[in-house]
Structures are given as C-alpha cells and as structure tokens.
Tab-separated table of N, CA, C and O in Angstrom:
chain	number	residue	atom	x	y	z
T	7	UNK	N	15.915	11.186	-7.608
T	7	UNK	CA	14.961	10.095	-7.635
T	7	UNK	C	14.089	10.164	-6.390
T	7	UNK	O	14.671	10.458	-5.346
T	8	UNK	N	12.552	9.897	-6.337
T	8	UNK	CA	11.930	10.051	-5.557
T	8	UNK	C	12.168	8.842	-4.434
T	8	UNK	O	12.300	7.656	-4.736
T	9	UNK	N	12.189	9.256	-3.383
T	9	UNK	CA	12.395	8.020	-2.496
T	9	UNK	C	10.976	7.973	-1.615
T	9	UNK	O	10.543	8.982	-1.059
T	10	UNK	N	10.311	6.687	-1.557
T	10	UNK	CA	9.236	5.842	-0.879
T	10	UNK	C	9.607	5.792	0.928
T	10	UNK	O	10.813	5.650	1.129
T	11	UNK	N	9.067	5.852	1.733
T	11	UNK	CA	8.947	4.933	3.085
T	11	UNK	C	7.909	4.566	3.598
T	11	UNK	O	6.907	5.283	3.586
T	12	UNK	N	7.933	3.596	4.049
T	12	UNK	CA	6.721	3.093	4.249
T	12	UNK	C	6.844	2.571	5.480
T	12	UNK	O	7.906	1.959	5.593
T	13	UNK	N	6.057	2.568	6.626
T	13	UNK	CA	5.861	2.307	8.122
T	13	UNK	C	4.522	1.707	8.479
T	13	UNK	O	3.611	1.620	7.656
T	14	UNK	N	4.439	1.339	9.599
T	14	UNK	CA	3.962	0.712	10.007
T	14	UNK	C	2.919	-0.846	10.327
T	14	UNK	O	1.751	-1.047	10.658
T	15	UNK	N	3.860	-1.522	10.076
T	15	UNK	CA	3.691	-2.876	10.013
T	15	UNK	C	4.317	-3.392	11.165
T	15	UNK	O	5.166	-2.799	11.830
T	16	UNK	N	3.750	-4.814	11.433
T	16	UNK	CA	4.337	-5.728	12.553
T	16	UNK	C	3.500	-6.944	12.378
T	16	UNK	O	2.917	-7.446	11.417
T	17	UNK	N	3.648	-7.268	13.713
T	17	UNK	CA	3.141	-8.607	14.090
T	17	UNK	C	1.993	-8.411	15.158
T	17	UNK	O	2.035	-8.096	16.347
T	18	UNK	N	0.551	-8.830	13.970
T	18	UNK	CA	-0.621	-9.119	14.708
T	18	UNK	C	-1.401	-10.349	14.656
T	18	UNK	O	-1.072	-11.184	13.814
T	19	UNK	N	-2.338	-10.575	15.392
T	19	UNK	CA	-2.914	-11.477	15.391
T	19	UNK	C	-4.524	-11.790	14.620
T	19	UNK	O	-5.420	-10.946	14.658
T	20	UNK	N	-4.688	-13.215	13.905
T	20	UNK	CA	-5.679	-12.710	13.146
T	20	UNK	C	-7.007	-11.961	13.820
T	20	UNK	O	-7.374	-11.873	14.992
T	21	UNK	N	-7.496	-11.524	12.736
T	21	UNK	CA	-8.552	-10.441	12.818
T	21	UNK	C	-8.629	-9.148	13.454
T	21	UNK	O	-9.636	-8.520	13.780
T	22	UNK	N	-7.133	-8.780	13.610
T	22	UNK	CA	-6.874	-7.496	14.073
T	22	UNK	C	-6.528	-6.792	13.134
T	22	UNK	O	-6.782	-7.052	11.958
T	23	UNK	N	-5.737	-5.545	13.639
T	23	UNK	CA	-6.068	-4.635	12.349
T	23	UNK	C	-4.493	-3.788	12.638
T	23	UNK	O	-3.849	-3.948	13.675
T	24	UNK	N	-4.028	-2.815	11.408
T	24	UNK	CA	-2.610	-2.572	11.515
T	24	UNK	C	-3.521	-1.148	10.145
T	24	UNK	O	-4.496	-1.313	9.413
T	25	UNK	N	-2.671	0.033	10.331
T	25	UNK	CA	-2.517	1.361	9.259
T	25	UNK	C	-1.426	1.504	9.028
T	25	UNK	O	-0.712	2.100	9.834
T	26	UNK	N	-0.821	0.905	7.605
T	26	UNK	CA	0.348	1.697	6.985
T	26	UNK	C	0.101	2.905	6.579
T	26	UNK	O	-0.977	3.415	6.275
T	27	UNK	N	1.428	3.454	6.588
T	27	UNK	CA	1.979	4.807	5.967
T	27	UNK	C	3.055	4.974	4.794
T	27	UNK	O	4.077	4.289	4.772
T	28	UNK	N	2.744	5.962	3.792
T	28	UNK	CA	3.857	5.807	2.823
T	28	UNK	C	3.847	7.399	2.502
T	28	UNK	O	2.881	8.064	2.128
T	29	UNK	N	5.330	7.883	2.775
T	29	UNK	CA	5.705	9.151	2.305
T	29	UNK	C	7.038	9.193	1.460
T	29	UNK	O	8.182	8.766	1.618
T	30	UNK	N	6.201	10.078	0.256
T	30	UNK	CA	7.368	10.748	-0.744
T	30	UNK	C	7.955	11.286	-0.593
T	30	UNK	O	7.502	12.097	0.215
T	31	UNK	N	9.108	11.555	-0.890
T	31	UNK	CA	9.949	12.310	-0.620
T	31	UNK	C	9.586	13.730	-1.831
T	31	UNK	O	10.376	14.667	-1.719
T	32	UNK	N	8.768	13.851	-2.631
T	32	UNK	CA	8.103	15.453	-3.405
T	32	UNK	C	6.645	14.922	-3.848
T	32	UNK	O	6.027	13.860	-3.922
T	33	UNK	N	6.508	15.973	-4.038
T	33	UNK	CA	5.053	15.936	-4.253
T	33	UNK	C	3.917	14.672	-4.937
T	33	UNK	O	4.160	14.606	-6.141
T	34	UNK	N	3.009	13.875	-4.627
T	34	UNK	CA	2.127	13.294	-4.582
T	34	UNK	C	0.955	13.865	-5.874
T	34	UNK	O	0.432	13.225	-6.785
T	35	UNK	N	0.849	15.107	-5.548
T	35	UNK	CA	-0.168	15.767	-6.300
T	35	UNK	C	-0.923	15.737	-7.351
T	35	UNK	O	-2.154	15.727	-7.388
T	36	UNK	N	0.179	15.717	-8.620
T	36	UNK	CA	-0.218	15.548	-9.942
T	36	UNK	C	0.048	13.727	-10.182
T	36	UNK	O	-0.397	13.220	-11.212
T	37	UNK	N	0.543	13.147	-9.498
T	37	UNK	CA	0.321	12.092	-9.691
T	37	UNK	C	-1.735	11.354	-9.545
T	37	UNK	O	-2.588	11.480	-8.666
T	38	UNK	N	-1.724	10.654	-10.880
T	38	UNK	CA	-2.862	9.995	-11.091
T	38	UNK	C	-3.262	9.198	-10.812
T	38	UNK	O	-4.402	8.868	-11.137
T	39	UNK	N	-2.317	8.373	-9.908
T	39	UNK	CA	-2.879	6.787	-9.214
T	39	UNK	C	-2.202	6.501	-8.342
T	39	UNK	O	-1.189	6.079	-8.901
T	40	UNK	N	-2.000	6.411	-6.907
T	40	UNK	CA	-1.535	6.188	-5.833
T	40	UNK	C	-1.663	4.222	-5.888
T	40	UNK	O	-2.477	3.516	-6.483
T	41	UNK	N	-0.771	3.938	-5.215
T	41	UNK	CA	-1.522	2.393	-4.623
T	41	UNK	C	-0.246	1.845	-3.788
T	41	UNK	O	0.908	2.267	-3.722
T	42	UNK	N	-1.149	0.308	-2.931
T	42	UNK	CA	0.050	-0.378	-2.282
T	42	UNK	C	-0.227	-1.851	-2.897
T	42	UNK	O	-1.182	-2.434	-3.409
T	43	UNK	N	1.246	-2.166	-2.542
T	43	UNK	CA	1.321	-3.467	-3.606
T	43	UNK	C	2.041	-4.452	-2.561
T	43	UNK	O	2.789	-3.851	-1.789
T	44	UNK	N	1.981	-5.636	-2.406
T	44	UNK	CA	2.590	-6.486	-1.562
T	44	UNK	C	2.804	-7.891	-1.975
T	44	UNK	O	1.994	-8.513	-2.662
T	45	UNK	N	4.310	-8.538	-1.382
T	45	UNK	CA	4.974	-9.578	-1.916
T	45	UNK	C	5.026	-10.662	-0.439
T	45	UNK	O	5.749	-10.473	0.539
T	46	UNK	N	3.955	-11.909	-0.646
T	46	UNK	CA	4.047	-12.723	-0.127
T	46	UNK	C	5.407	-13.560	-0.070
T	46	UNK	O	6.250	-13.349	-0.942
T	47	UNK	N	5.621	-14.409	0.832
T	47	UNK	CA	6.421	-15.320	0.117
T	47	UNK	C	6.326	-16.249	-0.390
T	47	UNK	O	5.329	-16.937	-0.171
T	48	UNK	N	7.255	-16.649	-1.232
T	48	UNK	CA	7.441	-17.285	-2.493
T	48	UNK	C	6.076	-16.370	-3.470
T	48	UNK	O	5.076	-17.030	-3.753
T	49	UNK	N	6.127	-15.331	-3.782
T	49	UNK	CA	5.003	-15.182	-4.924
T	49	UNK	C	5.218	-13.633	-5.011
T	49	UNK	O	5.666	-12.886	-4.141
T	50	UNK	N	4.695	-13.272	-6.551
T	50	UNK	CA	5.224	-12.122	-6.958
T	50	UNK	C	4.321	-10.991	-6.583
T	50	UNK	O	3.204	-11.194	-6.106
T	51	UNK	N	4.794	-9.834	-6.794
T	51	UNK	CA	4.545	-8.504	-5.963
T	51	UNK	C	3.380	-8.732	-6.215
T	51	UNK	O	3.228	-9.833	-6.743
T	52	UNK	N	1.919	-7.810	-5.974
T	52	UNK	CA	0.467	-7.777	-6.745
T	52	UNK	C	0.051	-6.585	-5.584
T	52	UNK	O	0.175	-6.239	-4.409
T	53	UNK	N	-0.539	-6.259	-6.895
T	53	UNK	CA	-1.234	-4.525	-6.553
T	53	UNK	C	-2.528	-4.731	-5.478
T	53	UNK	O	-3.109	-5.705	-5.957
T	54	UNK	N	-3.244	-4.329	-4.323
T	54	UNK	CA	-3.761	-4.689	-3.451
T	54	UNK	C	-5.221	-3.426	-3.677
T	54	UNK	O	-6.369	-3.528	-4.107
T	55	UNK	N	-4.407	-2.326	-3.135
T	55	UNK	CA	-5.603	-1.189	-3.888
T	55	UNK	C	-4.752	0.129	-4.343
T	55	UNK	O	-3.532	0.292	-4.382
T	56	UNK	N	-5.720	0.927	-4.641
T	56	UNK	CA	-5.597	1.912	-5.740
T	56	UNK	C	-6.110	2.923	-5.415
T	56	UNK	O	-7.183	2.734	-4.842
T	57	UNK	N	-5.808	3.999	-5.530
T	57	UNK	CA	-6.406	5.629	-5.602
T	57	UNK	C	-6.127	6.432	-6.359
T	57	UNK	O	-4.988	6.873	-6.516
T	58	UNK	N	-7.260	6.816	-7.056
T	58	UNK	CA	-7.013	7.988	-7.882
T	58	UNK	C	-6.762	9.266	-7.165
T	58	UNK	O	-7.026	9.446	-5.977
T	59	UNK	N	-6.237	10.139	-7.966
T	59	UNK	CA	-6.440	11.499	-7.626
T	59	UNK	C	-7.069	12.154	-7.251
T	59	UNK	O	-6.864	13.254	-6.737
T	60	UNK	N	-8.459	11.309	-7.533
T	60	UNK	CA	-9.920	12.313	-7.143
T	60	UNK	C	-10.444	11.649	-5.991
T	60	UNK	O	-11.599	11.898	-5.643
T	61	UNK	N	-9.663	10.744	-5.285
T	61	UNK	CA	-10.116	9.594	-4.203
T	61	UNK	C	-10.967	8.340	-4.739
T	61	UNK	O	-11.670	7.893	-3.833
T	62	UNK	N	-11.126	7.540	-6.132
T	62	UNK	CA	-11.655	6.365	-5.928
T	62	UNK	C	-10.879	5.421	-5.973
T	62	UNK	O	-9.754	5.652	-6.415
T	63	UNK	N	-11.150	4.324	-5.621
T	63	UNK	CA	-10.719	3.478	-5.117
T	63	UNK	C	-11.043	2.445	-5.410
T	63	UNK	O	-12.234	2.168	-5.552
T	64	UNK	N	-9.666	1.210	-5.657
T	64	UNK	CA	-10.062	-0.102	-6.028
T	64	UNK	C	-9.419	-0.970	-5.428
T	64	UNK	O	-8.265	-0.707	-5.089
T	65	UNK	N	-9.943	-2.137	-5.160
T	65	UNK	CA	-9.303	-3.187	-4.577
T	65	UNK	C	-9.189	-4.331	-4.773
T	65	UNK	O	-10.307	-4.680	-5.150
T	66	UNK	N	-8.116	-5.753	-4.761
T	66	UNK	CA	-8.278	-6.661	-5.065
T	66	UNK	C	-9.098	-7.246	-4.301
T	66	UNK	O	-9.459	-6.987	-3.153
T	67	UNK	N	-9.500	-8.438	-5.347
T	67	UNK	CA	-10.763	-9.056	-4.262
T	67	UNK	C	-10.481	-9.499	-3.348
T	67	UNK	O	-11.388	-9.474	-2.515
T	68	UNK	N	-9.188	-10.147	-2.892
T	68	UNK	CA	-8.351	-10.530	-1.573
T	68	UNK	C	-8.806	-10.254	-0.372
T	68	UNK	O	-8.976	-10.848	0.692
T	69	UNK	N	-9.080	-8.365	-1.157
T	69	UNK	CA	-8.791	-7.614	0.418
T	69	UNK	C	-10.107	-6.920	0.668
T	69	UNK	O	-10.203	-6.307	1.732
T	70	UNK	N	-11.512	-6.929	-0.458
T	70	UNK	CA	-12.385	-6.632	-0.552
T	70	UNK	C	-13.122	-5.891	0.597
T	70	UNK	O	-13.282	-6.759	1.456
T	71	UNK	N	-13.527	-4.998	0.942
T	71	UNK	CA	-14.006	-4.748	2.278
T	71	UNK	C	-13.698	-4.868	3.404
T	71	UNK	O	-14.493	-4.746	4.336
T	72	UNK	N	-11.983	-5.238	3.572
T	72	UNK	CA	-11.442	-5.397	4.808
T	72	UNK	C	-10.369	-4.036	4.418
T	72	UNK	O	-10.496	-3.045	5.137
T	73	UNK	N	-9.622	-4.000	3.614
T	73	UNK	CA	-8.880	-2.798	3.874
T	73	UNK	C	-8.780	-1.220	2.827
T	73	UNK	O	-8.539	-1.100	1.626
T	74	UNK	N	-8.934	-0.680	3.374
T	74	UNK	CA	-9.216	0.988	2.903
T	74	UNK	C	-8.069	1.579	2.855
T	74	UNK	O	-7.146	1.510	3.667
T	75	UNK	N	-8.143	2.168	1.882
T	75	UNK	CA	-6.660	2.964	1.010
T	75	UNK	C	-7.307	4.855	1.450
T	75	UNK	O	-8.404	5.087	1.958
T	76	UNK	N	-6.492	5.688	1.153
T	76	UNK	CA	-6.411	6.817	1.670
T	76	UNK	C	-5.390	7.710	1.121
T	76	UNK	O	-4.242	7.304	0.938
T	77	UNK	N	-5.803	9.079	0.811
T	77	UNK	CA	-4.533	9.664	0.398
T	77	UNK	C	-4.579	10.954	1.031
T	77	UNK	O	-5.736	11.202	1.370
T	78	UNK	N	-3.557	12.117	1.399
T	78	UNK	CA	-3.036	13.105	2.092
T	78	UNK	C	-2.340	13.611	1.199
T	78	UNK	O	-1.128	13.441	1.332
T	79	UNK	N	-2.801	14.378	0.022
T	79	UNK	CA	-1.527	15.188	-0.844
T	79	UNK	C	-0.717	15.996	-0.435
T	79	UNK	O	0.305	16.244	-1.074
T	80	UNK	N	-1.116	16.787	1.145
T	80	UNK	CA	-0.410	17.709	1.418
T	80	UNK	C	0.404	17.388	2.435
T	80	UNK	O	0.967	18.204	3.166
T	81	UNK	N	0.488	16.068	2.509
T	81	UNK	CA	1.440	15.526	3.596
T	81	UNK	C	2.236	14.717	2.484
T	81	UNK	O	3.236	14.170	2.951
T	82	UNK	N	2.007	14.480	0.936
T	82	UNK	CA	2.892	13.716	0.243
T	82	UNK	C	2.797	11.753	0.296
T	82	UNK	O	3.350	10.901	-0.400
T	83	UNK	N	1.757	11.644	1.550
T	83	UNK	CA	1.221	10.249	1.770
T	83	UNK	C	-0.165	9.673	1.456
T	83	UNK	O	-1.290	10.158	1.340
T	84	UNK	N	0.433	8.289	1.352
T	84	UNK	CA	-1.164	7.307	1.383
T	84	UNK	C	-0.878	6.501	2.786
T	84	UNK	O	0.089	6.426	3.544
T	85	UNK	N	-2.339	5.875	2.754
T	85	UNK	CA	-2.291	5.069	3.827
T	85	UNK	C	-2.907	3.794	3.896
T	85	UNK	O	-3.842	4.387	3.359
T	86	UNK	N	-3.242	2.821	4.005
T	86	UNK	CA	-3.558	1.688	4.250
T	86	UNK	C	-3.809	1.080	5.507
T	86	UNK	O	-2.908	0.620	6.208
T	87	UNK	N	-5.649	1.059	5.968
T	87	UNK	CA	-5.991	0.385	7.040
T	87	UNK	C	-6.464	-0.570	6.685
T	87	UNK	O	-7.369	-0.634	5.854
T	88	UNK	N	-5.803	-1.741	7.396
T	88	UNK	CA	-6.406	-2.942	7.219
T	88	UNK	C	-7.081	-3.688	8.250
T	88	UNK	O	-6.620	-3.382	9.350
T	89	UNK	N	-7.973	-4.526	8.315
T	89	UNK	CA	-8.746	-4.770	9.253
T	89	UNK	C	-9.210	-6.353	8.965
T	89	UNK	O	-9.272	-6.932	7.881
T	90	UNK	N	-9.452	-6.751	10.027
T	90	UNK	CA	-9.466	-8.347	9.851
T	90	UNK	C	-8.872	-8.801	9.209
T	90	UNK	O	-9.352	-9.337	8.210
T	91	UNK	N	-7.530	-8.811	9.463
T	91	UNK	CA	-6.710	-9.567	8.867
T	91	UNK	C	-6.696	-10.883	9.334
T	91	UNK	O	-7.232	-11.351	10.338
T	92	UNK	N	-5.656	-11.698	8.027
T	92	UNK	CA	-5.970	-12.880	7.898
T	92	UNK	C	-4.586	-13.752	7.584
T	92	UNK	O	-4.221	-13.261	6.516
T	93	UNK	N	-4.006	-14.371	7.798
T	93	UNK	CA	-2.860	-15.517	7.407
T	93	UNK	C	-2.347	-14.877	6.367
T	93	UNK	O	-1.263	-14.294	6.355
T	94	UNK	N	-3.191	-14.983	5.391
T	94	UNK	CA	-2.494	-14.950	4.125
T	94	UNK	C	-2.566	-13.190	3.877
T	94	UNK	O	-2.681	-12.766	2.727
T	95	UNK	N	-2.503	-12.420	4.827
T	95	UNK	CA	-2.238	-11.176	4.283
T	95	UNK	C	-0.475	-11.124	4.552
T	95	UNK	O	0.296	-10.325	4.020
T	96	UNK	N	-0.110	-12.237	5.548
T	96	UNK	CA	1.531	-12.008	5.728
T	96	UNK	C	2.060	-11.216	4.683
T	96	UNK	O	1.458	-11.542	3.661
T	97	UNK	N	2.883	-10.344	4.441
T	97	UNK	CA	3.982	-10.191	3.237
T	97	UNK	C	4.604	-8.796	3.195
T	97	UNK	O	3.917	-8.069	3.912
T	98	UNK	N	5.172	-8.420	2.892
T	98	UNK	CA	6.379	-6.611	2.873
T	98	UNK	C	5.049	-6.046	1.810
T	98	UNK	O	4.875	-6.463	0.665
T	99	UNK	N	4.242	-5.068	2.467
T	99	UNK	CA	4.107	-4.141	2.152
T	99	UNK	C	4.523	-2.818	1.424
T	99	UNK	O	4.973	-2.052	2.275
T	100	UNK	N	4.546	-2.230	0.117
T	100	UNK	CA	4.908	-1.412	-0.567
T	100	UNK	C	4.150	-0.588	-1.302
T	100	UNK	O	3.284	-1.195	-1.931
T	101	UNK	N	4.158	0.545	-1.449
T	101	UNK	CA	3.465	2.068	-1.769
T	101	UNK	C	4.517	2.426	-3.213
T	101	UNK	O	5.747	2.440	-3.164
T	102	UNK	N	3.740	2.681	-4.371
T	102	UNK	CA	3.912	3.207	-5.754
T	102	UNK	C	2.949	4.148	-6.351
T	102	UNK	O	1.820	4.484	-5.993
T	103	UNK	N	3.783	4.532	-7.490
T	103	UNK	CA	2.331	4.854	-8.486
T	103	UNK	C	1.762	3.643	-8.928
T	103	UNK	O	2.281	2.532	-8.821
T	104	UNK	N	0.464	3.960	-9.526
T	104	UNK	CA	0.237	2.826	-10.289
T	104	UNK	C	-0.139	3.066	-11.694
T	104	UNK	O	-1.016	3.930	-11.697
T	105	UNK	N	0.149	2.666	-12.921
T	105	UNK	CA	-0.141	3.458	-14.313
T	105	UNK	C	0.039	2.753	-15.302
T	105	UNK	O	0.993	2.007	-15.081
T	106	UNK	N	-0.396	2.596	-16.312
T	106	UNK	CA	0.449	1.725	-17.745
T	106	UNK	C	1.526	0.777	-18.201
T	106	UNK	O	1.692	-0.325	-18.724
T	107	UNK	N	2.215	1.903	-17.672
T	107	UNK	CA	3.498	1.747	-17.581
T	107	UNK	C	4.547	1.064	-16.422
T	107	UNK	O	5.759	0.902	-16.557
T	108	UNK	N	3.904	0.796	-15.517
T	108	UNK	CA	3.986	0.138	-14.075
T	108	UNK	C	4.545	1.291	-13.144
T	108	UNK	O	4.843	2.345	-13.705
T	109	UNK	N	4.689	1.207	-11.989
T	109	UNK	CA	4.849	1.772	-11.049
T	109	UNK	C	6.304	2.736	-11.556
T	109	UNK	O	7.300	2.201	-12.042
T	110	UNK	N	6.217	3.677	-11.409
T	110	UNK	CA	7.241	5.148	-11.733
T	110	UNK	C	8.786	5.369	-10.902
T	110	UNK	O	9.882	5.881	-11.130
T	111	UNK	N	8.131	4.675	-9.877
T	111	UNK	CA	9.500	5.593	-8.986
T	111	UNK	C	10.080	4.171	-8.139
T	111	UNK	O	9.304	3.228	-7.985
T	112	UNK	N	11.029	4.125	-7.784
T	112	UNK	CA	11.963	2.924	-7.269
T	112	UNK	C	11.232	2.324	-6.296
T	112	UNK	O	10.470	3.132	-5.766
T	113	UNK	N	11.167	1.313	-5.886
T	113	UNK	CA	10.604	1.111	-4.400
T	113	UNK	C	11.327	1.207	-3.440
T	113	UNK	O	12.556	1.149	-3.481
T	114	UNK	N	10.547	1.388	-2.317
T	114	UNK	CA	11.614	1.679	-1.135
T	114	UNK	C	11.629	0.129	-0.364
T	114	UNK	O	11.495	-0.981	-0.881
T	115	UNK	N	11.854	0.522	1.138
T	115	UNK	CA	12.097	-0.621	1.652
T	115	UNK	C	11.176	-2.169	2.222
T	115	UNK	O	11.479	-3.283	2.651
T	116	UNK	N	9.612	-1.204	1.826
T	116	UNK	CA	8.777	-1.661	2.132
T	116	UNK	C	8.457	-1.728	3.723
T	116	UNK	O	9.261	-1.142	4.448
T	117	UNK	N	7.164	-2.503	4.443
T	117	UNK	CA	6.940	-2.752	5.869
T	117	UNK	C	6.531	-3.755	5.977
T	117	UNK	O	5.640	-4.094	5.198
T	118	UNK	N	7.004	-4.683	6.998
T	118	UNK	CA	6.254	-6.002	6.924
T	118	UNK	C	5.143	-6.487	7.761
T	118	UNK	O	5.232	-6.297	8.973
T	119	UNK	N	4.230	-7.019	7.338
T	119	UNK	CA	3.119	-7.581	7.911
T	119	UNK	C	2.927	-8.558	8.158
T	119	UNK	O	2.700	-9.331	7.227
T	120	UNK	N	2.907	-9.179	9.857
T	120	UNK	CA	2.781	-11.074	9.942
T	120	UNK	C	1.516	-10.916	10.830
T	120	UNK	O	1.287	-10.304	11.874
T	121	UNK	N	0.556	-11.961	9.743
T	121	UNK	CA	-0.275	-12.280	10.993
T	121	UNK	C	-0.343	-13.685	11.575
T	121	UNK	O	-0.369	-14.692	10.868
T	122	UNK	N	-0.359	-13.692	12.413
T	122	UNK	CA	-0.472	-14.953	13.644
T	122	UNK	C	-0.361	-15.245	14.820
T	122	UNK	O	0.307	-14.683	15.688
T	123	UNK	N	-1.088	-16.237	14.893
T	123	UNK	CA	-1.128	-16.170	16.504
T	123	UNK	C	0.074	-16.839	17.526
T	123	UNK	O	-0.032	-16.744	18.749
C-alpha cells in the first residue's frame, strides 16, 4: 500500500505564509490528479486544489489566489504554498489522488496548520 507524508505545517500568524510537502512512497507519475485536501474542525475533509498531470490547476474558492499547488514527479511529491493566510485556513492538511472514485491510496498522517496570533 502506498504510504503518504506530509510535512510542513505549524503555527503562523495571519497573513503569513507556510509550503507543505507530500511524498509517496512509488511513483506519482501515471497518476492523473494530484491534490491536497484539509479537515477543519468540527467539519468534513474538502479538496482545496488540484493538479493534473500536465500541471493545471484548480482551486477552491476559499483559497483562490492565495495558495499554489505544485508537482515534482521525479521526487514522487506535491507541494502546497500558501500565502496570506487566514483563521479559517486552521486544519490537518492532507495530500491524495484525486479522481471519480475518490482519493486511491490511504491517507497518511497529515500536517497541521494554525493560524493565529
């Protein structure tokens, strides 16, 4: 089973900025949709942005122009910079496929993100 990790998260303050990381444990490659997905509390997981294979990219409107998704096939990772963050971005951060069928491979442990002052 493919195993997820995902790094770098903490505790910032608003309108600063934080880059997750998420590496597979095999190949990335032929996969068709990269994305990270994150679980506030009290409220259920929700997909944030998206990457195709060919690099485009989508995002919820949440996060619209504040954070940029990224992928590295030959490192097996995506990445996630976020920037001006905001209160309500608090929540565990998590890296999947994304597809039809919902996300493919187990999640891992996720990273958490608090912002405040």
């Amino acid at each position: 089973q493919v195993q997820l990790v995902e790094s770098g998260g903490g505790l910032v303050q608003p309108g600063g900025s934080l880059r997750l990381s998420c590496t597979a444990s095999e190949s990335i490659f032929s996969i068709n949709a990269m994305g990270w997905f994150r679980r506030a509390p009290g409220k259920e997981r929700e997909l944030v942005a998206r990457i195709s294979s060919g690099g485009s990219t989508n995002y919820a409107d949440s996060v619209k122009g504040r954070f940029f998704i990224s992928r590295d096939n030959t490192k097996n990772s995506i990445y996630l910079r976020m920037n001006s963050l905001k209160a309500e971005d608090t929540a565990v951060y998590y890296c999947n496929t994304v597809g039809d069928m919902g996300p493919r491979w187990d999640w891992g442990q996720g990273t958490q993100v608090t912002v405040s002052s």
